[in-house]
XYZ file of C-alpha atoms in Angstrom:
663
model
C 5.888 -70.143 32.159
C 8.036 -68.679 34.782
C 6.097 -69.920 37.072
C 6.117 -73.456 36.078
C 10.247 -73.497 35.365
C 10.337 -72.118 39.714
C 7.561 -74.773 40.879
C 9.570 -77.634 39.402
C 13.225 -76.529 40.094
C 10.896 -76.122 43.683
C 9.737 -79.978 43.955
C 13.628 -81.366 41.962
C 15.481 -78.937 45.180
C 12.656 -81.104 47.990
C 13.805 -84.139 46.469
C 17.659 -84.130 45.967
C 17.187 -82.568 49.478
C 15.276 -85.564 51.461
C 17.525 -87.775 48.713
C 20.704 -86.265 50.918
C 18.884 -86.169 53.510
C 20.129 -82.558 53.314
C 16.951 -81.372 55.350
C 16.905 -83.803 58.941
C 16.708 -83.198 62.026
C 20.594 -83.141 63.833
C 21.017 -86.412 66.100
C 24.140 -84.576 68.158
C 24.461 -81.759 67.787
C 21.736 -78.543 68.244
C 18.836 -78.005 66.100
C 18.806 -74.859 64.960
C 15.356 -74.865 63.705
C 12.835 -76.009 60.984
C 13.115 -72.880 59.730
C 17.011 -72.602 59.407
C 17.359 -76.041 58.198
C 14.950 -75.405 55.251
C 15.605 -71.539 54.744
C 18.947 -71.611 54.313
C 18.915 -73.953 51.073
C 16.060 -72.501 49.111
C 17.991 -68.086 49.488
C 20.931 -70.644 48.100
C 18.563 -71.916 45.857
C 17.590 -67.482 45.325
C 20.959 -66.849 44.673
C 21.848 -68.939 43.081
C 19.264 -68.800 40.274
C 19.258 -64.632 40.591
C 23.074 -64.838 39.825
C 22.607 -67.018 36.616
C 19.904 -65.149 35.350
C 21.707 -61.756 36.363
C 25.110 -62.748 34.299
C 22.892 -64.432 30.930
C 20.766 -60.781 31.083
C 23.560 -59.714 30.830
C 25.933 -61.481 28.376
C 22.643 -61.299 26.313
C 22.725 -57.162 26.149
C 26.433 -57.364 25.904
C 27.741 -59.901 23.602
C 24.772 -61.630 21.982
C 23.409 -59.316 21.126
C 24.253 -57.120 18.495
C 24.765 -52.851 19.277
C 24.897 -50.810 16.365
C 27.411 -48.233 16.482
C 28.077 -49.541 21.264
C 25.396 -48.697 21.794
C 23.244 -49.991 23.942
C 19.101 -49.945 22.423
C 15.936 -51.672 22.370
C 16.067 -56.073 24.042
C 19.920 -55.304 24.361
C 18.837 -51.953 26.357
C 16.449 -54.003 28.624
C 17.986 -56.944 29.240
C 20.900 -55.109 31.756
C 17.937 -53.199 33.497
C 16.502 -56.048 33.863
C 19.661 -57.680 34.907
C 19.685 -55.048 37.463
C 16.840 -57.042 39.468
C 17.792 -59.177 40.111
C 22.131 -58.499 40.674
C 19.852 -57.101 43.870
C 17.715 -59.827 44.386
C 21.440 -62.080 44.565
C 22.624 -59.804 47.015
C 19.863 -60.065 49.245
C 19.458 -63.521 49.128
C 23.340 -63.598 49.982
C 22.853 -61.567 52.939
C 20.386 -62.787 54.030
C 21.576 -66.901 53.514
C 24.837 -65.392 55.716
C 21.940 -64.558 58.451
C 20.894 -68.983 58.412
C 24.383 -69.907 58.144
C 25.332 -68.389 61.571
C 21.750 -69.993 62.997
C 22.951 -72.941 60.687
C 26.658 -73.514 62.133
C 25.335 -72.515 65.545
C 22.829 -74.586 66.147
C 20.886 -71.383 66.851
C 17.335 -70.301 65.727
C 17.385 -67.590 64.271
C 15.352 -65.684 66.414
C 18.250 -65.941 68.717
C 21.523 -64.786 67.228
C 22.493 -61.465 68.199
C 23.623 -58.304 66.967
C 26.927 -59.112 67.927
C 27.345 -62.636 67.009
C 26.058 -61.706 62.790
C 29.151 -58.920 63.459
C 31.566 -61.995 64.469
C 30.290 -63.659 61.974
C 30.469 -60.982 58.456
C 34.283 -58.684 59.818
C 36.340 -62.487 61.290
C 35.731 -65.628 58.524
C 36.911 -66.733 55.762
C 32.592 -67.293 54.508
C 31.514 -63.810 56.389
C 33.976 -61.419 54.402
C 33.330 -63.454 51.620
C 29.634 -63.079 51.728
C 30.166 -59.037 52.320
C 32.858 -59.118 49.030
C 29.874 -60.682 47.020
C 27.270 -58.653 48.404
C 29.139 -54.836 47.818
C 30.237 -57.118 44.135
C 26.701 -57.886 43.328
C 25.260 -54.506 44.981
C 27.615 -52.867 42.110
C 27.023 -54.793 39.571
C 23.071 -54.028 39.893
C 24.252 -49.445 40.044
C 26.438 -50.635 36.797
C 23.581 -51.449 35.233
C 20.632 -49.044 35.788
C 23.078 -46.792 34.764
C 25.357 -48.422 31.894
C 24.302 -46.451 28.004
C 27.417 -47.839 25.944
C 28.318 -51.934 24.381
C 31.814 -50.716 26.513
C 30.304 -50.101 30.193
C 27.709 -52.774 29.735
C 30.361 -55.345 29.543
C 32.618 -54.538 32.575
C 29.487 -54.297 34.091
C 29.184 -58.165 33.072
C 33.071 -59.004 34.037
C 31.880 -57.988 37.654
C 29.014 -60.202 37.780
C 31.227 -62.903 37.039
C 33.750 -62.084 39.711
C 30.942 -62.039 42.417
C 30.004 -65.448 41.324
C 33.637 -65.965 42.917
C 33.981 -65.376 46.244
C 32.040 -68.459 48.104
C 33.724 -70.845 46.646
C 37.769 -69.388 47.450
C 35.911 -69.461 51.286
C 33.685 -72.716 51.223
C 34.270 -75.853 52.676
C 36.633 -77.139 49.348
C 38.857 -74.138 49.569
C 39.522 -75.390 53.884
C 39.340 -79.687 52.479
C 42.982 -81.582 51.402
C 43.548 -81.125 47.498
C 41.775 -77.444 48.335
C 44.351 -76.549 45.119
C 42.553 -78.722 42.716
C 38.731 -78.383 44.984
C 38.685 -75.019 44.598
C 39.980 -74.461 40.951
C 37.410 -77.416 39.648
C 34.527 -75.870 41.026
C 35.588 -72.126 40.206
C 35.901 -73.129 36.396
C 32.206 -74.962 37.359
C 30.903 -72.558 38.733
C 31.280 -69.763 36.288
C 30.657 -72.290 33.383
C 27.797 -73.061 34.521
C 26.446 -69.438 34.652
C 27.101 -68.458 31.643
C 25.916 -72.101 29.532
C 22.111 -71.558 31.750
C 22.234 -67.695 31.903
C 23.351 -66.988 28.128
C 20.448 -69.460 27.488
C 17.794 -67.995 29.311
C 18.626 -64.643 27.598
C 18.362 -66.798 24.605
C 14.742 -67.969 25.355
C 14.031 -64.189 26.983
C 14.828 -62.604 23.156
C 12.529 -65.846 21.650
C 10.045 -64.964 23.078
C 9.992 -61.050 22.771
C 9.986 -61.445 19.602
C 13.200 -60.238 17.789
C 14.585 -61.059 14.626
C 18.190 -61.116 15.988
C 18.154 -64.209 17.094
C 19.421 -65.781 14.293
C 22.695 -64.159 15.265
C 22.775 -64.087 18.932
C 22.379 -68.045 18.756
C 25.743 -68.096 16.841
C 27.268 -66.050 19.014
C 26.411 -68.441 21.346
C 25.952 -71.831 20.056
C 30.316 -71.132 19.948
C 30.163 -69.770 23.983
C 28.225 -73.049 24.913
C 29.794 -75.476 23.299
C 33.188 -74.237 25.203
C 31.090 -74.399 28.041
C 29.938 -77.819 27.891
C 33.326 -79.192 28.000
C 34.358 -77.397 31.199
C 31.371 -78.076 32.978
C 32.106 -81.799 31.670
C 35.951 -81.857 32.878
C 35.592 -79.736 35.976
C 33.297 -81.579 37.696
C 34.742 -85.509 36.800
C 37.264 -83.345 38.802
C 35.467 -81.919 42.141
C 33.260 -84.827 42.335
C 37.213 -87.126 42.393
C 38.379 -85.051 44.353
C 35.213 -85.684 47.398
C 34.433 -89.025 47.462
C 36.210 -92.616 45.693
C 34.345 -94.802 42.425
C 32.911 -97.127 45.620
C 30.949 -94.376 46.255
C 29.589 -92.803 44.574
C 27.037 -96.137 43.658
C 26.761 -96.468 47.703
C 26.081 -92.966 49.020
C 23.813 -90.223 49.270
C 25.120 -87.754 47.781
C 27.228 -89.794 45.121
C 23.850 -90.385 43.926
C 22.681 -86.989 43.950
C 26.380 -86.566 42.019
C 25.342 -89.378 39.593
C 21.562 -87.419 39.091
C 23.470 -84.409 38.327
C 25.753 -86.162 35.838
C 22.705 -87.184 34.513
C 20.893 -83.806 33.791
C 24.507 -82.554 32.270
C 24.144 -85.284 29.392
C 20.340 -84.541 28.616
C 21.374 -81.468 28.268
C 24.644 -82.309 26.676
C 22.336 -84.068 23.984
C 19.578 -81.384 23.416
C 22.244 -78.688 22.926
C 24.477 -80.461 20.520
C 20.708 -80.847 18.479
C 20.325 -77.285 18.125
C 23.893 -76.645 16.516
C 23.448 -78.871 14.019
C 19.767 -78.598 13.162
C 18.178 -75.715 15.120
C 20.705 -73.535 14.467
C 21.611 -73.574 10.921
C 17.394 -73.141 10.589
C 17.183 -70.033 12.711
C 20.068 -68.350 10.945
C 18.221 -69.599 7.817
C 14.900 -68.377 8.512
C 16.234 -64.679 9.640
C 18.355 -64.249 5.852
C 14.933 -65.448 4.377
C 12.486 -63.270 6.662
C 11.671 -66.134 7.879
C 12.694 -66.337 11.836
C 8.672 -66.763 13.628
C 8.624 -70.205 12.225
C 11.760 -71.380 13.919
C 12.125 -68.414 16.640
C 8.763 -70.735 18.966
C 10.091 -74.180 18.363
C 13.718 -73.239 19.698
C 11.629 -71.047 22.376
C 10.181 -74.104 23.474
C 13.113 -76.309 22.950
C 14.859 -74.013 25.564
C 12.478 -73.834 27.940
C 13.012 -77.742 28.670
C 16.653 -76.853 28.630
C 15.906 -74.359 30.925
C 13.700 -77.050 32.733
C 16.019 -79.476 33.393
C 19.130 -76.579 34.123
C 17.208 -75.568 37.345
C 16.372 -78.739 38.349
C 20.684 -79.524 38.191
C 21.000 -76.324 39.629
C 18.569 -77.551 42.830
C 20.774 -80.637 42.698
C 23.809 -78.756 43.651
C 22.239 -77.091 46.250
C 21.428 -80.093 48.222
C 24.861 -81.061 47.088
C 26.094 -78.734 48.752
C 24.282 -79.168 52.220
C 24.565 -83.005 51.706
C 27.828 -84.384 53.665
C 30.204 -86.601 50.949
C 31.589 -89.670 52.779
C 33.997 -89.865 55.031
C 36.582 -92.120 55.436
C 40.412 -92.593 57.830
C 42.516 -91.537 54.585
C 39.693 -88.259 54.698
C 41.276 -86.576 57.660
C 43.540 -83.433 57.147
C 47.332 -82.806 58.581
C 48.127 -79.682 59.603
C 50.937 -79.781 56.783
C 47.819 -80.813 53.939
C 45.547 -78.247 55.489
C 48.954 -75.326 54.664
C 50.141 -76.975 51.434
C 47.041 -79.014 49.863
C 48.719 -82.136 49.661
C 50.963 -84.107 52.284
C 54.236 -83.458 52.747
C 56.255 -84.993 49.987
C 59.864 -87.274 50.416
C 63.128 -85.247 49.912
C 63.628 -84.400 46.427
C 65.362 -86.025 43.962
C 66.112 -85.091 40.753
C 64.121 -87.669 38.992
C 61.351 -86.447 41.399
C 61.539 -83.244 40.386
C 61.801 -84.139 37.220
C 58.684 -86.374 36.888
C 56.821 -85.159 40.446
C 53.213 -83.567 40.304
C 51.496 -81.530 42.031
C 47.263 -80.979 41.974
C 47.866 -77.116 41.419
C 44.154 -76.645 39.933
C 44.841 -72.799 38.293
C 48.468 -73.953 37.421
C 45.863 -76.984 35.050
C 43.435 -73.631 34.132
C 45.784 -71.617 32.705
C 48.520 -74.026 31.354
C 44.808 -76.221 29.201
C 42.764 -72.773 28.682
C 46.316 -71.038 26.179
C 46.891 -74.397 24.847
C 43.176 -75.053 23.807
C 42.868 -70.945 22.742
C 46.121 -70.933 21.082
C 45.127 -74.177 18.619
C 41.680 -73.172 18.623
C 43.120 -70.078 16.666
C 45.897 -72.295 14.983
C 42.599 -74.903 13.517
C 40.885 -71.968 12.366
C 43.703 -70.178 10.432
C 44.579 -73.856 8.247
C 40.282 -73.504 8.237
C 40.520 -71.448 6.062
C 43.852 -71.968 4.562
C 45.764 -68.635 5.978
C 49.102 -69.655 6.554
C 50.774 -69.006 10.270
C 54.710 -69.770 11.668
C 54.968 -72.911 12.706
C 57.856 -71.720 14.801
C 55.583 -69.745 16.515
C 53.533 -72.865 17.349
C 56.378 -74.432 18.432
C 57.425 -71.618 20.999
C 54.877 -70.695 22.107
C 53.890 -74.811 23.402
C 57.656 -74.908 24.997
C 56.447 -72.178 27.038
C 53.342 -73.874 28.177
C 55.866 -77.268 28.944
C 57.605 -74.896 31.038
C 55.114 -73.502 32.832
C 53.754 -77.125 32.921
C 56.340 -77.825 35.337
C 56.892 -74.625 37.590
C 53.420 -75.124 38.801
C 51.644 -78.732 38.132
C 54.898 -80.622 38.421
C 57.714 -81.387 40.121
C 59.457 -78.318 40.404
C 55.660 -77.239 41.398
C 55.263 -79.955 43.838
C 58.534 -78.528 45.687
C 57.984 -74.895 44.927
C 55.333 -74.618 48.290
C 58.285 -76.855 50.383
C 61.731 -74.994 49.797
C 62.236 -71.856 48.542
C 65.102 -72.599 46.786
C 62.546 -74.501 44.247
C 60.701 -71.662 44.561
C 62.646 -69.414 43.736
C 63.742 -71.799 40.165
C 60.708 -72.417 39.413
C 59.826 -67.636 39.951
C 62.600 -67.454 38.114
C 61.085 -69.817 35.591
C 57.438 -67.905 35.824
C 59.241 -64.725 34.916
C 61.373 -65.048 32.639
C 62.327 -67.651 31.049
C 58.101 -69.130 30.759
C 56.933 -64.995 29.089
C 60.368 -65.295 26.627
C 58.570 -67.953 24.538
C 55.571 -66.562 25.074
C 55.334 -63.608 23.795
C 57.532 -65.044 20.731
C 54.546 -67.401 20.128
C 52.574 -64.502 19.296
C 49.614 -65.050 20.982
C 48.055 -61.408 20.428
C 48.512 -60.943 16.718
C 46.541 -64.727 15.996
C 44.022 -63.533 18.256
C 43.500 -60.560 15.994
C 43.296 -62.465 12.926
C 40.259 -64.800 14.402
C 38.343 -63.287 16.544
C 34.923 -62.920 15.747
C 34.680 -58.919 14.352
C 31.239 -57.001 14.536
C 28.409 -58.189 12.545
C 26.852 -54.705 12.586
C 29.104 -50.975 11.976
C 29.623 -50.206 16.026
C 29.546 -53.273 17.356
C 32.373 -54.455 19.939
C 32.892 -57.775 18.827
C 35.319 -59.460 20.654
C 38.674 -58.018 17.646
C 37.661 -54.134 18.721
C 36.980 -55.309 21.609
C 40.427 -56.534 22.735
C 41.564 -53.920 20.216
C 40.074 -51.119 22.203
C 42.234 -53.058 24.946
C 45.824 -52.962 23.145
C 44.723 -48.981 22.616
C 44.153 -48.530 25.598
C 45.757 -45.440 28.619
C 45.796 -48.354 31.107
C 47.932 -50.026 28.468
C 49.918 -47.093 27.437
C 51.009 -46.620 30.609
C 51.972 -50.150 31.506
C 54.182 -50.857 28.514
C 55.759 -47.299 28.506
C 59.332 -49.570 28.970
C 60.324 -47.829 32.295
C 56.794 -48.554 34.134
C 57.432 -52.023 32.886
C 60.754 -52.107 34.020
C 60.527 -51.024 37.829
C 57.170 -53.184 37.945
C 59.468 -56.490 36.530
C 61.880 -55.576 39.256
C 60.088 -53.479 42.025
C 57.792 -56.183 42.536
C 60.999 -58.715 43.544
C 62.116 -56.562 45.904
C 57.809 -55.698 47.428
C 57.188 -59.448 47.273
C 60.147 -61.290 50.020
C 61.012 -57.710 51.700
C 58.269 -57.037 52.451
C 56.909 -59.813 54.258
C 54.466 -60.283 51.498
C 55.981 -63.358 50.809
C 55.112 -65.364 54.301
C 51.237 -63.892 53.481
C 51.200 -64.700 50.316
C 52.906 -68.726 50.709
C 50.364 -69.364 53.691
C 47.071 -69.738 51.187
C 45.948 -71.979 48.238
C 45.241 -68.219 46.828
C 47.436 -66.179 47.876
C 50.079 -68.535 45.795
C 48.486 -68.422 42.922
C 48.487 -64.522 43.106
C 51.864 -64.583 43.645
C 52.699 -67.332 40.555
C 50.295 -64.956 38.437
C 51.614 -61.461 39.195
C 55.195 -62.392 38.303
C 54.009 -64.052 34.858
C 52.234 -61.581 33.812
C 55.181 -58.956 34.964
C 57.211 -61.016 32.553
C 54.364 -61.363 30.272
C 54.647 -57.894 29.743
C 58.314 -56.610 30.206
C 58.922 -59.156 27.546
C 56.565 -58.579 24.968
C 58.209 -54.446 25.001
C 61.593 -56.447 24.733
C 61.229 -59.304 21.354
C 57.184 -59.061 21.093
C 55.716 -59.908 17.938
C 52.777 -58.406 18.493
C 51.707 -55.402 18.022
C 52.688 -52.280 21.274
C 51.891 -49.169 21.232
C 55.646 -47.766 20.833
C 58.247 -49.619 19.111
C 61.418 -49.741 20.449
C 64.665 -50.025 18.186
C 67.439 -52.861 18.443
C 69.826 -51.727 20.161
C 67.696 -49.725 23.119
C 65.419 -53.506 23.578
C 69.130 -54.682 24.531
C 70.369 -51.874 26.258
C 66.714 -51.925 28.941
C 67.597 -55.195 29.083
C 71.067 -54.563 30.503
C 69.619 -51.758 32.363
C 67.871 -53.882 34.897
C 69.321 -57.444 34.814
C 72.064 -56.068 37.059
C 69.231 -55.060 39.638
C 68.305 -58.327 39.564
C 71.548 -59.244 40.538
C 71.212 -57.217 43.148
C 68.636 -59.142 44.743
C 70.306 -62.391 44.332
C 72.555 -61.028 46.283
C 70.678 -59.513 49.448
C 68.708 -63.091 49.318
C 72.240 -64.748 49.189
C 73.511 -62.276 52.236
C 70.145 -62.268 53.870
C 70.585 -63.131 58.027
C 66.460 -63.606 57.935
C 64.782 -65.923 56.831
C 62.314 -64.804 54.354
C 59.364 -66.474 55.334
C 60.106 -68.032 57.717
C 56.439 -69.182 59.847
C 55.356 -70.153 57.269
C 59.200 -73.068 56.549
C 58.209 -73.934 59.839
C 55.156 -74.591 59.971
C 55.721 -77.046 57.310
C 58.607 -79.034 60.005
C 59.849 -80.970 57.431
C 62.240 -83.632 58.276
C 64.829 -82.503 55.201
C 66.764 -79.481 55.034
C 66.263 -78.501 58.240
C 69.067 -75.133 57.357
C 66.226 -72.425 56.495
C 68.862 -69.875 55.775
C 71.393 -72.510 53.990
C 67.874 -73.182 51.117
C 67.347 -69.668 51.309
C 71.317 -68.890 50.600
C 71.003 -71.816 47.493
C 67.890 -69.919 46.307
C 69.653 -66.762 45.805
C 72.560 -68.197 43.968
C 70.496 -70.037 41.889
C 68.403 -66.496 41.111
C 71.460 -65.420 39.894
C 72.391 -68.491 37.871
C 69.153 -68.580 36.117
C 69.623 -64.925 35.593
C 71.976 -64.574 31.984
C 69.403 -67.973 31.081
C 67.286 -63.819 29.799
C 69.797 -62.084 28.713
C 71.114 -64.696 25.970
C 67.506 -65.814 25.334
C 66.635 -62.084 24.340
C 70.050 -60.788 23.162
C 69.486 -63.922 19.795
C 66.109 -63.539 19.265
C 67.134 -59.536 19.501
C 69.362 -61.030 17.252
C 66.659 -62.429 15.014
C 64.333 -59.811 15.009
C 67.068 -57.043 13.743
C 68.356 -59.841 10.489
C 64.309 -60.213 9.736
C 63.758 -56.546 9.633
C 66.899 -55.383 8.145
C 65.860 -58.353 5.150
C 62.465 -56.854 5.251
C 63.195 -53.793 4.545
C 65.843 -54.229 1.963
C 63.574 -56.546 0.076
C 61.015 -53.616 0.654
C 63.460 -50.479 -1.082
C 64.756 -52.541 -4.247
C 60.173 -53.619 -4.643
C 61.152 -49.222 -4.443
C 64.288 -49.530 -6.694
C 62.088 -51.490 -9.282
C 58.477 -49.689 -9.487
C 61.029 -46.438 -9.443
C 63.075 -48.606 -13.043
C 58.978 -49.369 -13.870
C 58.278 -46.465 -13.983
C 61.408 -44.699 -15.412
C 60.896 -46.879 -18.707
C 58.121 -46.570 -19.237
C 58.388 -42.940 -19.152
C 60.839 -43.361 -21.724
C 58.545 -45.160 -23.599
C 56.163 -42.901 -23.667
C 57.915 -40.118 -24.441
C 60.246 -41.524 -26.976
C 55.886 -42.290 -28.721
C 55.962 -38.243 -28.399
C 58.570 -37.811 -30.154
C 58.038 -39.851 -33.313
C 54.286 -38.807 -33.220
C 55.877 -34.480 -33.464
C 57.699 -36.293 -36.262
C 55.472 -37.700 -38.016
C 53.107 -34.068 -37.921
C 55.398 -32.371 -38.556
C 55.873 -34.141 -41.536
C 51.929 -34.571 -42.626
C 52.548 -30.608 -41.943
C 54.998 -30.334 -44.509
C 53.869 -32.152 -47.584
C 50.053 -29.963 -47.145
C 52.069 -27.360 -47.592
C 53.913 -28.379 -50.364
């Protein structure tokens, strides 16, 4: 069966390469040789299949198969050990692919490459460093999967395997093209979703072939994950294709034909998955409960093999797409400014443009979209089972997401890459306003109430994982008020007064890292101050407000330092943009510092209101608790008084009976 799947995948790769002219001999550049032309897509296919199988087997061994007591045993242990071999193959194929990539771009046969040339590629180019990162990560996965004995250890290896998928996507052609923010983000989502979906199905097929009685439990959990993956694959695929080609090229170019073929395969897979979810999964779970799992395991495995064959062909088409140049037009030429920003320089800002503008910030879309989808999913789960969830928390979380979207995807996010003043507004909102509304939405409490729990005693289910993270030593250290305050304030000075700002702004990934960092440290700090979710340490309301009063002057000093500085922060970056408006960089920086100082009052007001409301509600809850205790104490006193009265009556009655007997 495995041989047949590999043959079908190889045939699909050959047909797709032929359709897209991915192995055609070059006509205007040096020919690297037929070995390189064919070895490069073949190694890419081997690398992708190894990545999918590594992630899928680790997923099966850690999250899909029940693990009593949190120990890896039986099929779960064998799956992780099996994954280590595919991770090793992944690392080797990735490094070999790098060698042939050098041969391809230089137009030289592999035999003519020198050691200096290869080392120069690996250490001096972005794609070379990405190859080294991926090889190092996959080798770590191979070692970790070999030695992991508990579910918690294997889960970390599984997460590391997902991270290992990303380096080529962050350094590939998408990162150097126009709209690269959107192209890179959509490609990252596409790769992760594909690995989880295809790899998870491969892991389930392996479990079914092995005849495990725990297949029903594994399929039930995977079906939920698969639905999310299908949605993410569809959306990210449409976005990524839209960035590269237009509608006219979809049916008139080889690249467009491959896109249509890949989309068609995904539609077929989605239909088969829907059949699985509606018919096979319920029958499998019912058969497992009745002890008749063997009667449905074989049909499931047969249908899953068909899915895997189509998925293999889809991966082959994706490899061919990477070797097929998209249609090029004059409008596709990337200017130096667009290469930096990911889009052309917008016109001078106006209040209307700041309010209604749009930035194709793919990572901002991912964060906002996923947070909104997960939160609404949790609220819907509670509503479906009849549990209440305060509407105020949903409104608070939704408003926080709206401000987050405006600061990253909206007009403010658009100009935050162009002007220091608007960047400071976005930074203040991300670190000091958005986190307050997000933590008041109590997302951790919602997750704890809706995440799946352990299926067997001792298993590390999603809910148990979240609890383990909350109770971990790392979270206890980070959530200490002094540590959280130091991160919140110290990162300001570290980013803007050490030269780090210009370096981060110079790349799309660096800007994303900065946005995520501001949001993370702000959420950590305000989680301690006004969070509804449980924290390792509970501060009294007065201590919370006192901590805020201690921290905010340091923020004010930062704003004053920015205003009074005679050195332009990130001057090289702003000069590269060469914008025709707001050319006085120092004045724009002074404006940014002034805005930062003014916005520093906003969190004080918001925290005051939140702490006051929480204080009043806490007192009200305490008063109700005392009243209930008093009522219980009063009831108990009445009962004791009544019992004593009955005892006295009984004693008196016995005394009268004694006297009657004596007379």
